[in-house]
Tab-separated table of C-alpha atoms in Angstrom:
chain	number	residue	atom	x	y	z
A	98	MET	CA	-19.010	-1.826	7.392
A	99	GLY	CA	-17.973	-3.426	10.646
A	100	LYS	CA	-15.103	-1.705	12.372
A	101	LEU	CA	-11.904	-3.699	12.594
A	102	ARG	CA	-11.367	-4.526	16.248
A	103	PHE	CA	-7.910	-3.587	17.432
A	104	CYS	CA	-6.068	-6.229	19.409
A	105	ARG	CA	-4.573	-5.233	22.730
A	106	LEU	CA	-0.852	-5.846	22.774
A	107	GLN	CA	-0.041	-8.199	25.625
A	108	GLN	CA	2.866	-7.055	27.701
A	109	ARG	CA	5.662	-9.487	27.032
A	110	GLN	CA	9.377	-9.474	26.501
A	111	ASP	CA	10.697	-9.563	22.962
A	112	ARG	CA	11.324	-13.092	21.842
A	113	PHE	CA	15.084	-12.995	21.674
A	114	GLU	CA	15.289	-16.803	21.606
A	115	THR	CA	14.502	-16.806	17.901
A	116	TRP	CA	16.929	-13.982	17.195
A	117	ARG	CA	19.861	-16.096	18.408
A	118	LEU	CA	20.158	-17.271	14.825
A	119	PHE	CA	21.652	-13.872	14.104
A	120	VAL	CA	24.899	-12.234	15.026
A	121	HIS	CA	23.671	-8.939	16.499
A	122	SER	CA	26.951	-7.374	17.454
A	123	SER	CA	28.774	-5.481	14.764
A	124	HIS	CA	31.966	-6.456	16.600
A	125	ALA	CA	31.322	-10.199	16.397
A	126	ALA	CA	32.638	-12.115	13.424
A	127	PRO	CA	29.746	-13.743	11.543
A	128	GLN	CA	29.967	-17.496	11.131
A	129	PRO	CA	30.060	-18.768	7.530
A	130	GLY	CA	26.596	-19.468	6.178
A	131	ARG	CA	24.879	-18.057	9.265
A	132	PRO	CA	22.370	-15.182	8.867
A	133	GLN	CA	23.443	-11.874	10.377
A	134	LEU	CA	21.046	-9.058	11.271
A	135	VAL	CA	22.461	-5.589	10.514
A	136	ASP	CA	21.289	-1.989	10.708
A	137	LEU	CA	19.964	-0.925	7.315
A	138	ARG	CA	21.882	2.348	7.604
A	139	THR	CA	25.120	0.372	7.276
A	140	VAL	CA	24.045	-1.217	3.994
A	141	LEU	CA	25.184	0.124	0.618
A	142	PRO	CA	22.925	0.376	-2.450
A	143	ALA	CA	25.063	-2.238	-4.212
A	144	ASP	CA	24.203	-4.716	-1.444
A	145	LEU	CA	20.490	-4.380	-2.207
A	146	GLU	CA	20.635	-4.426	-6.007
A	147	PRO	CA	19.829	-8.162	-6.327
A	148	LEU	CA	16.806	-7.739	-4.050
A	149	TRP	CA	15.641	-4.687	-5.982
A	150	ALA	CA	15.989	-6.625	-9.236
A	151	HIS	CA	13.796	-9.338	-7.731
A	152	GLU	CA	11.251	-6.736	-6.556
A	153	THR	CA	11.126	-5.155	-9.999
A	154	CYS	CA	10.454	-8.510	-11.655
A	155	TRP	CA	7.827	-9.516	-9.083
A	156	TRP	CA	5.810	-6.296	-9.449
A	157	ARG	CA	6.056	-6.398	-13.228
A	158	GLN	CA	5.092	-10.055	-13.513
A	159	HIS	CA	2.234	-10.120	-11.013
A	160	LEU	CA	0.842	-6.581	-11.072
A	161	HIS	CA	2.051	-5.102	-14.401
A	162	TRP	CA	3.558	-2.319	-12.283
A	163	ASP	CA	6.890	-0.649	-12.996
A	164	VAL	CA	8.432	0.227	-9.624
A	165	SER	CA	11.794	1.339	-11.025
A	166	ALA	CA	11.174	5.029	-10.229
A	167	SER	CA	10.265	4.233	-6.611
A	168	LEU	CA	13.333	2.039	-6.227
A	169	ALA	CA	15.528	4.746	-7.744
A	170	ALA	CA	14.333	7.130	-5.020
A	171	LEU	CA	14.954	4.444	-2.399
A	172	ARG	CA	18.435	3.875	-3.798
A	173	ARG	CA	19.277	7.545	-3.197
A	174	VAL	CA	18.083	7.377	0.416
A	175	VAL	CA	20.087	4.208	1.068
A	176	GLY	CA	23.119	5.910	-0.468
A	177	ARG	CA	22.771	8.674	2.145
A	178	HIS	CA	22.470	6.047	4.920
A	179	GLY	CA	19.064	7.513	5.717
A	180	LEU	CA	16.793	4.443	5.725
A	181	SER	CA	15.677	3.072	9.106
A	182	GLY	CA	15.301	-0.673	9.404
A	183	HIS	CA	17.242	-3.912	9.225
A	184	ALA	CA	18.825	-6.182	6.651
A	185	VAL	CA	19.891	-9.823	6.779
A	186	ARG	CA	23.236	-10.955	5.419
A	187	VAL	CA	24.435	-14.470	4.721
A	188	ASP	CA	28.166	-14.413	4.080
A	189	THR	CA	28.604	-11.595	1.520
A	190	HIS	CA	24.998	-11.614	0.288
A	191	THR	CA	22.121	-9.466	1.555
A	192	VAL	CA	19.086	-11.781	1.469
A	193	GLY	CA	16.392	-9.545	2.952
A	194	TYR	CA	15.549	-6.107	4.275
A	195	ALA	CA	12.729	-4.185	5.922
A	196	TYR	CA	12.381	-0.468	6.501
A	197	TYR	CA	10.015	1.835	8.333
A	198	LEU	CA	9.037	5.494	8.644
A	199	VAL	CA	7.986	7.436	11.741
A	200	SER	CA	5.776	10.530	11.735
A	201	GLY	CA	4.819	11.764	15.183
A	202	ASN	CA	3.054	8.929	17.009
A	203	LEU	CA	2.591	6.899	13.820
A	204	GLY	CA	4.981	4.255	12.548
A	205	VAL	CA	4.660	2.660	9.119
A	206	LEU	CA	6.459	-0.513	8.113
A	207	SER	CA	6.835	0.331	4.452
A	208	SER	CA	8.528	-2.695	2.921
A	209	LEU	CA	9.595	-6.246	3.707
A	210	VAL	CA	11.561	-8.059	1.001
A	211	LEU	CA	13.303	-11.426	0.953
A	212	ALA	CA	15.318	-13.189	-1.709
A	213	PRO	CA	13.305	-16.051	-3.268
A	214	ALA	CA	15.479	-18.764	-1.720
A	215	TRP	CA	14.740	-17.448	1.794
A	216	GLN	CA	11.034	-16.618	1.559
A	217	SER	CA	9.835	-19.883	3.122
A	218	ASP	CA	12.597	-20.078	5.717
A	219	ALA	CA	10.997	-20.464	9.135
A	220	ALA	CA	13.559	-18.273	10.896
A	221	VAL	CA	15.069	-15.601	8.669
A	222	GLY	CA	11.892	-13.777	7.593
A	223	PRO	CA	10.180	-13.937	10.997
A	224	CYS	CA	13.297	-12.729	12.804
A	225	LEU	CA	13.808	-9.860	10.370
A	226	LEU	CA	10.196	-8.775	10.864
A	227	GLN	CA	10.270	-9.180	14.661
A	228	ALA	CA	13.480	-7.181	14.950
A	229	THR	CA	12.175	-4.375	12.746
A	230	LEU	CA	8.894	-4.124	14.661
A	231	ALA	CA	10.752	-4.092	17.983
A	232	THR	CA	13.047	-1.299	16.789
A	233	LEU	CA	10.100	0.673	15.457
A	234	ARG	CA	8.249	0.423	18.765
A	235	ARG	CA	11.221	1.883	20.598
A	236	HIS	CA	10.262	5.206	19.013
A	237	ASP	CA	7.287	5.284	21.440
A	238	VAL	CA	4.768	5.255	18.616
A	239	GLN	CA	1.129	4.732	19.577
A	240	ARG	CA	0.130	3.195	16.268
A	241	VAL	CA	1.869	1.054	13.641
A	242	GLU	CA	0.509	0.384	10.149
A	243	SER	CA	1.871	-2.114	7.652
A	244	PRO	CA	0.088	-1.501	4.335
A	245	CYS	CA	2.691	-2.922	1.963
A	246	VAL	CA	1.899	-5.351	-0.832
A	247	SER	CA	3.900	-8.526	-0.269
A	248	PRO	CA	4.187	-12.069	-1.599
A	249	ALA	CA	2.395	-14.815	0.314
A	250	TYR	CA	5.066	-15.486	2.924
A	251	PRO	CA	3.655	-18.433	4.951
A	252	TRP	CA	4.870	-17.027	8.285
A	253	LEU	CA	3.733	-13.414	7.770
A	254	VAL	CA	0.286	-13.378	9.416
A	255	PRO	CA	1.293	-15.479	12.467
A	256	VAL	CA	4.290	-13.255	13.219
A	257	TYR	CA	2.211	-10.076	13.068
A	258	GLU	CA	-0.583	-11.573	15.168
A	259	GLN	CA	1.892	-12.775	17.795
A	260	ALA	CA	3.123	-9.173	17.981
A	261	GLY	CA	-0.410	-7.944	18.740
A	262	PHE	CA	-1.395	-6.754	15.262
A	263	CYS	CA	-4.774	-7.222	13.624
A	264	ALA	CA	-4.964	-8.282	9.999
A	265	ALA	CA	-7.288	-7.397	7.134
A	266	ARG	CA	-7.108	-8.368	3.494
A	267	ARG	CA	-6.952	-6.221	0.408
A	268	ALA	CA	-7.303	-7.251	-3.222
A	269	PHE	CA	-5.561	-6.125	-6.389
A	270	LEU	CA	-8.063	-6.142	-9.275
A	271	ARG	CA	-7.497	-5.652	-12.988
A	272	MET	CA	-9.538	-5.491	-16.182
A	273	THR	CA	-8.458	-5.786	-19.785
A	274	LEU	CA	-9.653	-2.606	-21.465
A	275	ALA	CA	-10.451	-4.412	-24.696
A	276	HIS	CA	-13.345	-5.869	-22.683
A	277	ALA	CA	-14.247	-2.674	-20.843
A	278	PRO	CA	-17.993	-2.033	-20.459
A	279	VAL	CA	-19.770	0.650	-22.440
A	280	PRO	CA	-19.638	3.939	-20.486
A	281	SER	CA	-22.588	4.372	-18.156
A	282	ALA	CA	-25.175	7.025	-18.895
A	283	PRO	CA	-24.971	9.788	-16.269
A	284	PRO	CA	-27.693	9.717	-13.608
A	285	SER	CA	-30.174	12.551	-13.915
A	286	GLY	CA	-28.573	15.915	-13.194
A	287	ILE	CA	-25.009	14.543	-12.910
A	288	GLN	CA	-22.274	15.977	-15.100
A	289	LEU	CA	-18.608	15.059	-15.413
A	290	ALA	CA	-15.808	17.599	-15.690
A	291	PRO	CA	-12.042	17.118	-16.130
A	292	TRP	CA	-9.971	16.883	-12.976
A	293	GLN	CA	-8.018	20.001	-11.981
A	294	ASP	CA	-5.594	20.477	-9.112
A	295	THR	CA	-7.908	23.152	-7.715
A	296	HIS	CA	-10.368	20.337	-6.911
A	297	MET	CA	-8.069	18.913	-4.212
A	298	PRO	CA	-9.711	20.598	-1.174
A	299	GLN	CA	-13.186	19.439	-2.214
A	300	ALA	CA	-11.886	15.973	-3.055
A	301	ALA	CA	-10.312	15.643	0.403
A	302	THR	CA	-13.635	16.538	2.027
A	303	ILE	CA	-15.435	13.951	-0.124
A	304	MET	CA	-12.843	11.285	0.727
A	305	GLN	CA	-13.128	11.853	4.453
A	306	ALA	CA	-16.923	11.638	4.330
A	307	ALA	CA	-16.957	8.597	2.039
A	308	TYR	CA	-14.542	6.535	4.135
A	309	GLN	CA	-16.095	7.105	7.550
A	310	GLU	CA	-18.159	3.908	7.591
A	311	MET	CA	-15.510	1.769	5.904
A	312	VAL	CA	-12.792	-0.493	7.258
A	313	ASP	CA	-10.166	1.686	5.553
A	314	THR	CA	-10.291	4.208	8.403
A	315	THR	CA	-9.022	1.524	10.766
A	316	LEU	CA	-6.247	0.528	8.375
A	317	ASN	CA	-5.057	4.039	7.490
A	318	VAL	CA	-5.395	6.757	10.106
A	319	LEU	CA	-5.088	9.467	7.423
A	320	TYR	CA	-8.562	8.637	6.113
A	321	ARG	CA	-10.117	9.782	9.397
A	322	THR	CA	-9.616	13.515	8.806
A	323	VAL	CA	-9.850	15.963	5.924
A	324	GLU	CA	-6.251	16.968	6.605
A	325	GLY	CA	-5.139	13.358	6.371
A	326	CYS	CA	-7.051	12.840	3.119
A	327	SER	CA	-5.362	15.946	1.741
A	328	GLY	CA	-2.043	14.287	2.517
A	329	VAL	CA	-3.092	11.134	0.653
A	330	LEU	CA	-4.078	13.172	-2.404
A	331	GLU	CA	-0.893	15.215	-2.252
A	332	ASN	CA	1.146	12.006	-2.226
A	333	LEU	CA	-0.777	10.786	-5.276
A	334	LEU	CA	-0.717	13.982	-7.286
A	335	GLN	CA	2.505	15.712	-6.297
A	336	GLN	CA	4.747	12.877	-5.108
A	337	GLY	CA	3.627	10.311	-7.672
A	338	GLY	CA	2.727	7.693	-5.069
A	339	CYS	CA	1.039	5.507	-7.700
A	340	GLY	CA	2.755	6.861	-10.784
A	341	PRO	CA	2.114	9.994	-12.869
A	342	LEU	CA	-1.393	11.453	-13.002
A	343	LEU	CA	-3.482	10.739	-16.102
A	344	PRO	CA	-5.620	13.888	-16.352
A	345	GLU	CA	-7.395	12.576	-19.449
A	346	ALA	CA	-8.891	9.721	-17.380
A	347	SER	CA	-9.494	11.673	-14.143
A	348	ALA	CA	-12.687	13.608	-13.471
A	349	VAL	CA	-15.097	15.085	-10.957
A	350	ALA	CA	-18.849	14.486	-10.826
A	351	ARG	CA	-21.082	17.519	-10.289
A	352	TYR	CA	-24.678	17.808	-9.214
A	353	ARG	CA	-25.828	21.346	-9.872
A	354	ASP	CA	-22.916	23.437	-8.569
A	355	GLN	CA	-21.568	20.892	-6.089
A	356	ILE	CA	-18.773	18.373	-6.617
A	357	ILE	CA	-20.133	15.095	-5.252
A	358	GLY	CA	-17.478	12.617	-6.384
A	359	PHE	CA	-14.200	12.194	-8.216
A	360	VAL	CA	-11.876	9.643	-9.785
A	361	ILE	CA	-8.090	9.887	-10.122
A	362	ALA	CA	-6.203	7.689	-12.590
A	363	THR	CA	-2.456	7.209	-12.858
A	364	THR	CA	-0.103	5.208	-15.031
A	365	ILE	CA	1.931	2.477	-13.338
A	366	ALA	CA	3.693	1.207	-16.484
A	367	PRO	CA	3.484	1.833	-20.232
A	368	HIS	CA	-0.130	1.226	-21.323
A	369	GLN	CA	-1.136	0.213	-17.774
A	370	GLY	CA	-3.599	2.489	-15.984
A	371	HIS	CA	-4.393	2.452	-12.277
A	372	LEU	CA	-7.466	3.799	-10.506
A	373	ALA	CA	-5.657	5.403	-7.600
A	374	GLN	CA	-8.658	6.956	-5.853
A	375	VAL	CA	-12.421	7.152	-6.312
A	376	ALA	CA	-14.933	8.513	-3.816
A	377	VAL	CA	-18.545	9.701	-3.731
A	378	LEU	CA	-20.323	11.667	-1.012
A	379	PRO	CA	-22.461	9.311	1.123
A	380	ALA	CA	-25.701	11.107	0.211
A	381	TYR	CA	-25.116	10.259	-3.467
A	382	GLN	CA	-23.881	6.695	-3.090
A	383	GLY	CA	-25.981	3.873	-4.504
A	384	GLN	CA	-27.241	6.060	-7.362
A	385	GLY	CA	-24.770	5.070	-10.075
A	386	VAL	CA	-22.257	7.888	-9.561
A	387	GLY	CA	-19.406	5.554	-8.635
A	388	ARG	CA	-20.132	3.309	-11.615
A	389	LEU	CA	-20.195	6.384	-13.856
A	390	LEU	CA	-16.780	7.547	-12.645
A	391	VAL	CA	-15.141	4.122	-12.991
A	392	SER	CA	-16.612	3.481	-16.448
A	393	TYR	CA	-15.535	6.955	-17.585
A	394	CYS	CA	-11.997	6.239	-16.393
A	395	ALA	CA	-11.885	2.870	-18.189
A	396	HIS	CA	-13.336	4.304	-21.412
A	397	GLN	CA	-10.859	7.188	-21.466
A	398	LEU	CA	-7.926	4.865	-20.882
A	399	ALA	CA	-9.068	2.621	-23.732
A	400	ARG	CA	-9.354	5.662	-26.022
A	401	HIS	CA	-5.722	6.492	-25.260
A	402	ASP	CA	-4.479	2.983	-26.088
A	403	PHE	CA	-4.092	1.716	-22.543
A	404	GLU	CA	-4.325	-2.051	-22.193
A	405	SER	CA	-5.528	-2.490	-18.628
A	406	LEU	CA	-6.958	-0.758	-15.574
A	407	SER	CA	-6.130	-1.904	-12.044
A	408	LEU	CA	-7.083	-0.878	-8.520
A	409	ILE	CA	-6.722	-1.975	-4.900
A	410	VAL	CA	-9.735	-2.430	-2.622
A	411	SER	CA	-10.319	-3.705	0.907
A	412	GLN	CA	-12.128	-7.028	0.770
A	413	ALA	CA	-14.360	-5.943	3.642
A	414	ASN	CA	-15.763	-3.230	1.335
A	415	THR	CA	-18.181	-5.722	-0.182
A	416	ARG	CA	-20.295	-3.163	-2.010
A	417	ALA	CA	-17.297	-1.793	-3.890
A	418	CYS	CA	-16.001	-5.311	-4.603
A	419	ARG	CA	-19.345	-6.324	-6.128
A	420	LEU	CA	-19.417	-3.199	-8.289
A	421	TYR	CA	-15.891	-3.708	-9.591
A	422	GLU	CA	-16.465	-7.383	-10.352
A	423	ALA	CA	-19.714	-6.557	-12.169
A	424	MET	CA	-17.784	-4.065	-14.286
A	425	GLY	CA	-15.244	-6.675	-15.358
A	426	LEU	CA	-12.405	-6.233	-12.863
A	427	HIS	CA	-10.937	-9.570	-11.800
A	428	LYS	CA	-9.003	-10.485	-8.673
A	429	ILE	CA	-5.305	-10.881	-9.429
A	430	LEU	CA	-3.858	-10.990	-5.932
A	431	THR	CA	-4.966	-10.738	-2.317
A	432	PHE	CA	-2.603	-9.702	0.447
A	433	PRO	CA	-2.808	-8.982	4.176
A	434	VAL	CA	-2.300	-5.576	5.765
A	435	PHE	CA	-1.756	-5.044	9.466
A	436	VAL	CA	-2.348	-2.468	12.169
A	437	TRP	CA	-1.543	-2.148	15.853
A	438	GLU	CA	-2.718	0.611	18.150
A	439	GLN	CA	-1.742	1.060	21.753
A	440	VAL	CA	-4.695	0.864	24.102
A	441	PRO	CA	-4.511	3.340	27.014
A	442	GLY	CA	-4.109	1.719	30.381
């Protein structure tokens, strides 16, 4: 796969002209009907409830994904005034928010949400995003990733590109398990075994090797190292990043005494399964191992009365996209993700 070329951030002043729509000073009285940008740490959970209700409906309607547990955790952090980012208020209503996380030299813009009536506004969304990115960069981060799934805001890609980010597209795919293909016969010498937590170190090594020639390593810096892949798996399995683990639909593939691939399935809503991670060692790719793991996952979910299986894939990973489409997974949604990395000198 071709490497995603990082764009050099041109040295320029922040575009405060656009931000004049907002009342920045907490001491200034906001004008009626005029958007006001505020620090997210000053916002109460009750202020965000309408936006969270909208988020819950959007994820359920479009992706069959129940995000209520994630939003409950977010609600607790907001209640402690511990979420970094910005919100936009119009009179007494909070109409949008964005928040970010910082870990060392890495910044992650984790969410950007706007009320439906403001999603196409040519000023509010762009200014909220610009302000949040500017605040994030003041932490002297060397890299910023924005992997969040978002609606098709018409201004989103231009604003990121003007800020020096590069964009790639990912796709959310889903299959109805009533139409799932018959499980593949294992390639010669390959055996499947149930997933166990003790497989995590080997799975992290497989992930790191499998992703090295893929665009994903440019979109998520964690995929570049075994340690980073361990962190991804820990988030999936111990933090419930994509919902609770489904051990009955998760497995490892063995050749002789070596684990050469694995699949991890989770549940994102009642009767809705999600293929959270699948990887095969490069030396065994193209031999049907990946197809075996995905078909096993789908078959096991169907046996346990699940209705659908979904996954997310980078569109630049054309080989994986062709495999998934051939197996009956259909594109439900595409969305952009963004990355910026400071170039020395």
